[in-house]
mmCIF file of N, CA, C and O in Angstrom:
data_model
loop_
_atom_site.group_PDB
_atom_site.id
_atom_site.type_symbol
_atom_site.label_atom_id
_atom_site.label_comp_id
_atom_site.label_asym_id
_atom_site.label_seq_id
_atom_site.Cartn_x
_atom_site.Cartn_y
_atom_site.Cartn_z
ATOM 1 N N MET V 1 -53.396 61.357 49.035
ATOM 2 C CA MET V 1 -52.638 60.141 48.986
ATOM 3 C C MET V 1 -52.176 59.842 47.490
ATOM 4 O O MET V 1 -51.133 59.228 47.323
ATOM 5 N N GLU V 2 -52.942 60.289 46.585
ATOM 6 C CA GLU V 2 -52.618 60.051 45.180
ATOM 7 C C GLU V 2 -51.297 60.708 44.767
ATOM 8 O O GLU V 2 -50.521 60.176 44.030
ATOM 9 N N ALA V 3 -51.073 61.936 45.381
ATOM 10 C CA ALA V 3 -49.769 62.603 45.075
ATOM 11 C C ALA V 3 -48.559 61.777 45.556
ATOM 12 O O ALA V 3 -47.568 61.659 44.930
ATOM 13 N N LEU V 4 -48.714 61.065 46.723
ATOM 14 C CA LEU V 4 -47.602 60.231 47.153
ATOM 15 C C LEU V 4 -47.427 59.060 46.176
ATOM 16 O O LEU V 4 -46.293 58.679 45.912
ATOM 17 N N GLY V 5 -48.507 58.501 45.681
ATOM 18 C CA GLY V 5 -48.396 57.419 44.692
ATOM 19 C C GLY V 5 -47.737 57.890 43.424
ATOM 20 O O GLY V 5 -46.965 57.178 42.788
ATOM 21 N N ASP V 6 -48.091 59.192 43.034
ATOM 22 C CA ASP V 6 -47.479 59.763 41.832
ATOM 23 C C ASP V 6 -46.011 59.916 41.997
ATOM 24 O O ASP V 6 -45.190 59.634 41.120
ATOM 25 N N ASP V 7 -45.581 60.431 43.217
ATOM 26 C CA ASP V 7 -44.220 60.643 43.526
ATOM 27 C C ASP V 7 -43.433 59.307 43.497
ATOM 28 O O ASP V 7 -42.346 59.204 42.919
ATOM 29 N N ALA V 8 -44.013 58.294 44.115
ATOM 30 C CA ALA V 8 -43.396 56.979 44.109
ATOM 31 C C ALA V 8 -43.271 56.432 42.736
ATOM 32 O O ALA V 8 -42.231 55.852 42.340
ATOM 33 N N ALA V 9 -44.290 56.648 41.926
ATOM 34 C CA ALA V 9 -44.254 56.114 40.530
ATOM 35 C C ALA V 9 -43.172 56.825 39.722
ATOM 36 O O ALA V 9 -42.484 56.219 38.942
ATOM 37 N N GLN V 10 -43.052 58.160 39.970
ATOM 38 C CA GLN V 10 -42.061 58.913 39.260
ATOM 39 C C GLN V 10 -40.654 58.489 39.681
ATOM 40 O O GLN V 10 -39.706 58.266 38.856
ATOM 41 N N LEU V 11 -40.430 58.211 40.966
ATOM 42 C CA LEU V 11 -39.184 57.781 41.444
ATOM 43 C C LEU V 11 -38.807 56.406 40.911
ATOM 44 O O LEU V 11 -37.717 56.117 40.511
ATOM 45 N N ARG V 12 -39.823 55.556 40.873
ATOM 46 C CA ARG V 12 -39.587 54.209 40.291
ATOM 47 C C ARG V 12 -39.260 54.225 38.834
ATOM 48 O O ARG V 12 -38.329 53.592 38.371
ATOM 49 N N ALA V 13 -39.938 55.118 38.075
ATOM 50 C CA ALA V 13 -39.637 55.275 36.662
ATOM 51 C C ALA V 13 -38.258 55.851 36.502
ATOM 52 O O ALA V 13 -37.487 55.359 35.608
ATOM 53 N N THR V 14 -37.821 56.749 37.275
ATOM 54 C CA THR V 14 -36.487 57.324 37.215
ATOM 55 C C THR V 14 -35.459 56.221 37.528
ATOM 56 O O THR V 14 -34.436 56.141 36.847
ATOM 57 N N ALA V 15 -35.753 55.428 38.577
ATOM 58 C CA ALA V 15 -34.856 54.337 38.911
ATOM 59 C C ALA V 15 -34.708 53.328 37.747
ATOM 60 O O ALA V 15 -33.621 52.858 37.464
ATOM 61 N N MET V 16 -35.840 53.016 37.139
ATOM 62 C CA MET V 16 -35.838 52.103 36.065
ATOM 63 C C MET V 16 -34.991 52.605 34.869
ATOM 64 O O MET V 16 -34.260 51.886 34.215
ATOM 65 N N LYS V 17 -35.203 53.914 34.577
ATOM 66 C CA LYS V 17 -34.437 54.532 33.428
ATOM 67 C C LYS V 17 -32.985 54.552 33.757
ATOM 68 O O LYS V 17 -32.151 54.278 32.875
ATOM 69 N N ALA V 18 -32.608 54.856 35.046
ATOM 70 C CA ALA V 18 -31.227 54.955 35.382
ATOM 71 C C ALA V 18 -30.615 53.512 35.347
ATOM 72 O O ALA V 18 -29.452 53.319 34.856
ATOM 73 N N ASP V 19 -31.367 52.534 35.692
ATOM 74 C CA ASP V 19 -30.896 51.159 35.625
ATOM 75 C C ASP V 19 -30.694 50.686 34.209
ATOM 76 O O ASP V 19 -29.632 50.100 33.881
ATOM 77 N N ALA V 20 -31.574 51.083 33.316
ATOM 78 C CA ALA V 20 -31.432 50.741 31.916
ATOM 79 C C ALA V 20 -30.245 51.435 31.327
ATOM 80 O O ALA V 20 -29.420 50.872 30.507
ATOM 81 N N ALA V 21 -30.010 52.706 31.736
ATOM 82 C CA ALA V 21 -28.867 53.460 31.238
ATOM 83 C C ALA V 21 -27.607 52.807 31.714
ATOM 84 O O ALA V 21 -26.602 52.751 30.957
ATOM 85 N N ALA V 22 -27.584 52.348 32.940
ATOM 86 C CA ALA V 22 -26.384 51.659 33.461
ATOM 87 C C ALA V 22 -26.097 50.374 32.702
ATOM 88 O O ALA V 22 -24.965 50.054 32.425
ATOM 89 N N ARG V 23 -27.174 49.660 32.394
ATOM 90 C CA ARG V 23 -26.969 48.427 31.599
ATOM 91 C C ARG V 23 -26.351 48.711 30.188
ATOM 92 O O ARG V 23 -25.486 48.024 29.748
ATOM 93 N N ARG V 24 -26.926 49.786 29.578
ATOM 94 C CA ARG V 24 -26.421 50.118 28.226
ATOM 95 C C ARG V 24 -24.938 50.612 28.377
ATOM 96 O O ARG V 24 -24.140 50.241 27.525
ATOM 97 N N ALA V 25 -24.622 51.397 29.368
ATOM 98 C CA ALA V 25 -23.299 51.811 29.572
ATOM 99 C C ALA V 25 -22.353 50.666 29.802
ATOM 100 O O ALA V 25 -21.185 50.626 29.256
ATOM 101 N N LYS V 26 -22.775 49.725 30.615
ATOM 102 C CA LYS V 26 -21.920 48.515 30.831
ATOM 103 C C LYS V 26 -21.675 47.739 29.586
ATOM 104 O O LYS V 26 -20.570 47.290 29.272
ATOM 105 N N GLN V 27 -22.750 47.564 28.753
ATOM 106 C CA GLN V 27 -22.599 46.897 27.416
ATOM 107 C C GLN V 27 -21.601 47.671 26.556
ATOM 108 O O GLN V 27 -20.729 47.035 25.955
ATOM 109 N N ALA V 28 -21.715 48.997 26.524
ATOM 110 C CA ALA V 28 -20.762 49.777 25.730
ATOM 111 C C ALA V 28 -19.342 49.619 26.240
ATOM 112 O O ALA V 28 -18.380 49.473 25.491
ATOM 113 N N ALA V 29 -19.181 49.564 27.620
ATOM 114 C CA ALA V 29 -17.835 49.413 28.161
ATOM 115 C C ALA V 29 -17.286 48.036 27.825
ATOM 116 O O ALA V 29 -16.125 47.904 27.534
ATOM 117 N N ASP V 30 -18.104 47.029 27.960
ATOM 118 C CA ASP V 30 -17.702 45.658 27.581
ATOM 119 C C ASP V 30 -17.277 45.594 26.177
ATOM 120 O O ASP V 30 -16.254 44.939 25.817
ATOM 121 N N GLU V 31 -18.019 46.173 25.173
ATOM 122 C CA GLU V 31 -17.697 46.169 23.815
ATOM 123 C C GLU V 31 -16.411 46.954 23.572
ATOM 124 O O GLU V 31 -15.523 46.510 22.800
ATOM 125 N N ALA V 32 -16.216 48.105 24.217
ATOM 126 C CA ALA V 32 -15.009 48.872 24.061
ATOM 127 C C ALA V 32 -13.796 48.067 24.559
ATOM 128 O O ALA V 32 -12.699 48.055 23.939
ATOM 129 N N LEU V 33 -13.976 47.300 25.650
ATOM 130 C CA LEU V 33 -12.876 46.495 26.128
ATOM 131 C C LEU V 33 -12.541 45.375 25.149
ATOM 132 O O LEU V 33 -11.393 45.140 24.935
ATOM 133 N N ARG V 34 -13.565 44.759 24.627
ATOM 134 C CA ARG V 34 -13.355 43.720 23.602
ATOM 135 C C ARG V 34 -12.547 44.253 22.381
ATOM 136 O O ARG V 34 -11.578 43.631 21.966
ATOM 137 N N VAL V 35 -12.968 45.451 21.912
ATOM 138 C CA VAL V 35 -12.218 46.083 20.752
ATOM 139 C C VAL V 35 -10.824 46.396 21.201
ATOM 140 O O VAL V 35 -9.877 46.165 20.429
ATOM 141 N N PHE V 36 -10.639 46.954 22.373
ATOM 142 C CA PHE V 36 -9.350 47.352 22.883
ATOM 143 C C PHE V 36 -8.432 46.131 22.927
ATOM 144 O O PHE V 36 -7.255 46.191 22.570
ATOM 145 N N LEU V 37 -8.952 45.037 23.443
ATOM 146 C CA LEU V 37 -8.186 43.757 23.563
ATOM 147 C C LEU V 37 -7.855 43.209 22.221
ATOM 148 O O LEU V 37 -6.761 42.619 21.985
ATOM 149 N N LYS V 38 -8.721 43.404 21.242
ATOM 150 C CA LYS V 38 -8.558 42.841 19.906
ATOM 151 C C LYS V 38 -7.540 43.654 19.102
ATOM 152 O O LYS V 38 -6.708 43.093 18.391
ATOM 153 N N TYR V 39 -7.587 44.993 19.225
ATOM 154 C CA TYR V 39 -6.685 45.856 18.491
ATOM 155 C C TYR V 39 -5.897 46.662 19.475
ATOM 156 O O TYR V 39 -6.415 47.562 20.168
ATOM 157 N N ASP V 40 -4.613 46.442 19.532
ATOM 158 C CA ASP V 40 -3.730 47.170 20.434
ATOM 159 C C ASP V 40 -3.620 48.670 20.233
ATOM 160 O O ASP V 40 -3.387 49.377 21.136
ATOM 161 N N ASP V 41 -3.875 49.117 19.003
ATOM 162 C CA ASP V 41 -3.733 50.502 18.714
ATOM 163 C C ASP V 41 -5.030 51.329 18.956
ATOM 164 O O ASP V 41 -5.036 52.482 18.764
ATOM 165 N N VAL V 42 -6.084 50.694 19.497
ATOM 166 C CA VAL V 42 -7.267 51.457 19.832
ATOM 167 C C VAL V 42 -7.111 52.132 21.225
ATOM 168 O O VAL V 42 -6.460 51.546 22.122
ATOM 169 N N ALA V 43 -7.706 53.307 21.336
ATOM 170 C CA ALA V 43 -7.591 54.032 22.635
ATOM 171 C C ALA V 43 -8.201 53.243 23.778
ATOM 172 O O ALA V 43 -9.115 52.463 23.588
ATOM 173 N N SER V 44 -7.705 53.472 24.964
ATOM 174 C CA SER V 44 -8.153 52.805 26.152
ATOM 175 C C SER V 44 -9.640 53.137 26.418
ATOM 176 O O SER V 44 -10.104 54.302 26.209
ATOM 177 N N PRO V 45 -10.395 52.185 26.909
ATOM 178 C CA PRO V 45 -11.840 52.436 27.130
ATOM 179 C C PRO V 45 -12.115 53.036 28.562
ATOM 180 O O PRO V 45 -13.177 52.964 29.075
ATOM 181 N N ASP V 46 -11.116 53.680 29.096
ATOM 182 C CA ASP V 46 -11.309 54.232 30.457
ATOM 183 C C ASP V 46 -12.486 55.130 30.565
ATOM 184 O O ASP V 46 -13.186 55.099 31.532
ATOM 185 N N GLN V 47 -12.657 55.999 29.550
ATOM 186 C CA GLN V 47 -13.771 56.960 29.647
ATOM 187 C C GLN V 47 -15.115 56.219 29.662
ATOM 188 O O GLN V 47 -16.030 56.561 30.358
ATOM 189 N N THR V 48 -15.266 55.173 28.812
ATOM 190 C CA THR V 48 -16.476 54.466 28.771
ATOM 191 C C THR V 48 -16.725 53.717 30.091
ATOM 192 O O THR V 48 -17.876 53.658 30.547
ATOM 193 N N ILE V 49 -15.645 53.127 30.699
ATOM 194 C CA ILE V 49 -15.860 52.512 31.984
ATOM 195 C C ILE V 49 -16.309 53.558 33.055
ATOM 196 O O ILE V 49 -17.194 53.265 33.848
ATOM 197 N N GLU V 50 -15.702 54.753 33.009
ATOM 198 C CA GLU V 50 -16.145 55.812 33.973
ATOM 199 C C GLU V 50 -17.584 56.165 33.751
ATOM 200 O O GLU V 50 -18.354 56.405 34.734
ATOM 201 N N THR V 51 -18.035 56.202 32.531
ATOM 202 C CA THR V 51 -19.438 56.494 32.227
ATOM 203 C C THR V 51 -20.341 55.406 32.798
ATOM 204 O O THR V 51 -21.384 55.775 33.382
ATOM 205 N N ALA V 52 -19.962 54.165 32.622
ATOM 206 C CA ALA V 52 -20.725 53.018 33.162
ATOM 207 C C ALA V 52 -20.786 53.114 34.652
ATOM 208 O O ALA V 52 -21.897 52.912 35.271
ATOM 209 N N LYS V 53 -19.722 53.514 35.319
ATOM 210 C CA LYS V 53 -19.735 53.598 36.754
ATOM 211 C C LYS V 53 -20.685 54.717 37.169
ATOM 212 O O LYS V 53 -21.434 54.599 38.201
ATOM 213 N N ALA V 54 -20.623 55.833 36.512
ATOM 214 C CA ALA V 54 -21.474 56.969 36.846
ATOM 215 C C ALA V 54 -22.936 56.565 36.694
ATOM 216 O O ALA V 54 -23.786 56.948 37.462
ATOM 217 N N SER V 55 -23.232 55.887 35.582
ATOM 218 C CA SER V 55 -24.640 55.461 35.354
ATOM 219 C C SER V 55 -25.116 54.512 36.489
ATOM 220 O O SER V 55 -26.233 54.571 36.901
ATOM 221 N N ALA V 56 -24.240 53.607 36.863
ATOM 222 C CA ALA V 56 -24.577 52.669 37.971
ATOM 223 C C ALA V 56 -24.826 53.420 39.255
ATOM 224 O O ALA V 56 -25.764 53.075 39.959
ATOM 225 N N ARG V 57 -24.025 54.421 39.513
ATOM 226 C CA ARG V 57 -24.211 55.169 40.743
ATOM 227 C C ARG V 57 -25.556 55.932 40.629
ATOM 228 O O ARG V 57 -26.296 56.036 41.632
ATOM 229 N N ALA V 58 -25.926 56.485 39.471
ATOM 230 C CA ALA V 58 -27.208 57.170 39.320
ATOM 231 C C ALA V 58 -28.332 56.214 39.544
ATOM 232 O O ALA V 58 -29.337 56.562 40.146
ATOM 233 N N ALA V 59 -28.222 55.036 39.052
ATOM 234 C CA ALA V 59 -29.272 54.027 39.215
ATOM 235 C C ALA V 59 -29.454 53.677 40.690
ATOM 236 O O ALA V 59 -30.554 53.584 41.211
ATOM 237 N N GLN V 60 -28.341 53.497 41.413
ATOM 238 C CA GLN V 60 -28.377 53.175 42.824
ATOM 239 C C GLN V 60 -29.025 54.293 43.612
ATOM 240 O O GLN V 60 -29.832 54.100 44.507
ATOM 241 N N GLU V 61 -28.615 55.533 43.297
ATOM 242 C CA GLU V 61 -29.204 56.698 43.976
ATOM 243 C C GLU V 61 -30.679 56.828 43.734
ATOM 244 O O GLU V 61 -31.454 57.131 44.628
ATOM 245 N N ALA V 62 -31.151 56.599 42.471
ATOM 246 C CA ALA V 62 -32.560 56.707 42.141
ATOM 247 C C ALA V 62 -33.330 55.580 42.957
ATOM 248 O O ALA V 62 -34.452 55.853 43.457
ATOM 249 N N TRP V 63 -32.767 54.434 42.991
ATOM 250 C CA TRP V 63 -33.360 53.359 43.714
ATOM 251 C C TRP V 63 -33.451 53.662 45.277
ATOM 252 O O TRP V 63 -34.523 53.480 45.848
ATOM 253 N N ARG V 64 -32.395 54.224 45.774
ATOM 254 C CA ARG V 64 -32.402 54.623 47.194
ATOM 255 C C ARG V 64 -33.480 55.663 47.457
ATOM 256 O O ARG V 64 -34.218 55.614 48.524
ATOM 257 N N ASN V 65 -33.596 56.625 46.557
ATOM 258 C CA ASN V 65 -34.647 57.681 46.704
ATOM 259 C C ASN V 65 -36.018 57.061 46.688
ATOM 260 O O ASN V 65 -36.906 57.469 47.451
ATOM 261 N N TYR V 66 -36.262 56.066 45.839
ATOM 262 C CA TYR V 66 -37.535 55.422 45.746
ATOM 263 C C TYR V 66 -37.815 54.650 47.007
ATOM 264 O O TYR V 66 -38.906 54.823 47.603
ATOM 265 N N VAL V 67 -36.845 53.920 47.494
ATOM 266 C CA VAL V 67 -37.064 53.154 48.739
ATOM 267 C C VAL V 67 -37.283 54.045 49.944
ATOM 268 O O VAL V 67 -38.175 53.833 50.747
ATOM 269 N N ARG V 68 -36.527 55.167 50.006
ATOM 270 C CA ARG V 68 -36.692 56.137 51.067
ATOM 271 C C ARG V 68 -38.062 56.776 51.010
ATOM 272 O O ARG V 68 -38.732 56.923 52.069
ATOM 273 N N HIS V 69 -38.567 57.091 49.843
ATOM 274 C CA HIS V 69 -39.879 57.712 49.670
ATOM 275 C C HIS V 69 -40.967 56.734 50.158
ATOM 276 O O HIS V 69 -41.855 57.098 50.878
ATOM 277 N N VAL V 70 -40.854 55.504 49.734
ATOM 278 C CA VAL V 70 -41.845 54.508 50.174
ATOM 279 C C VAL V 70 -41.804 54.242 51.667
ATOM 280 O O VAL V 70 -42.838 54.197 52.296
ATOM 281 N N ALA V 71 -40.588 54.214 52.244
ATOM 282 C CA ALA V 71 -40.422 54.052 53.676
ATOM 283 C C ALA V 71 -41.046 55.194 54.459
ATOM 284 O O ALA V 71 -41.682 54.997 55.520
ATOM 285 N N LEU V 72 -40.861 56.437 53.904
ATOM 286 C CA LEU V 72 -41.342 57.588 54.630
ATOM 287 C C LEU V 72 -42.824 57.748 54.529
ATOM 288 O O LEU V 72 -43.537 58.294 55.480
ATOM 289 N N HIS V 73 -43.440 57.405 53.401
ATOM 290 C CA HIS V 73 -44.858 57.653 53.073
ATOM 291 C C HIS V 73 -45.692 56.438 53.039
ATOM 292 O O HIS V 73 -46.853 56.511 52.643
ATOM 293 N N GLY V 74 -45.117 55.276 53.376
ATOM 294 C CA GLY V 74 -45.949 54.064 53.401
ATOM 295 C C GLY V 74 -46.078 53.528 52.024
ATOM 296 O O GLY V 74 -45.567 54.100 51.001
ATOM 297 N N GLY V 75 -46.605 52.376 51.871
ATOM 298 C CA GLY V 75 -46.774 51.752 50.600
ATOM 299 C C GLY V 75 -45.928 50.519 50.514
ATOM 300 O O GLY V 75 -45.304 50.053 51.461
ATOM 301 N N HIS V 76 -45.838 50.030 49.311
ATOM 302 C CA HIS V 76 -45.110 48.812 49.060
ATOM 303 C C HIS V 76 -44.062 49.000 47.972
ATOM 304 O O HIS V 76 -44.347 49.722 46.998
ATOM 305 N N LEU V 77 -42.937 48.317 48.066
ATOM 306 C CA LEU V 77 -41.993 48.376 46.992
ATOM 307 C C LEU V 77 -42.435 47.456 45.900
ATOM 308 O O LEU V 77 -42.939 46.463 46.063
ATOM 309 N N HIS V 78 -42.210 47.962 44.651
ATOM 310 C CA HIS V 78 -42.594 47.192 43.481
ATOM 311 C C HIS V 78 -41.330 46.874 42.732
ATOM 312 O O HIS V 78 -40.808 47.724 42.018
ATOM 313 N N ASN V 79 -40.846 45.681 42.886
ATOM 314 C CA ASN V 79 -39.597 45.292 42.200
ATOM 315 C C ASN V 79 -39.950 44.886 40.758
ATOM 316 O O ASN V 79 -40.981 44.334 40.510
ATOM 317 N N CYS V 80 -38.965 45.173 39.839
ATOM 318 C CA CYS V 80 -39.258 44.858 38.483
ATOM 319 C C CYS V 80 -38.912 43.382 38.276
ATOM 320 O O CYS V 80 -38.089 42.792 38.869
#
């Protein structure tokens, strides 16, 4: 049973890391947009926005994996 707890803990840690990465990417995208709006000659922040979206998708997938693992193997969800 400890292995299941270890797996769930690892999935939870991955989800938390992905969520933190998504927050950082969103902050970077917001900052890039502010700079873009302030200076017309700055390149478009499209790439930063795409990175933020990809990070958000990774966070969602990690969370889904964690929830699926808990549902399949029993236990309780631990929300942050």
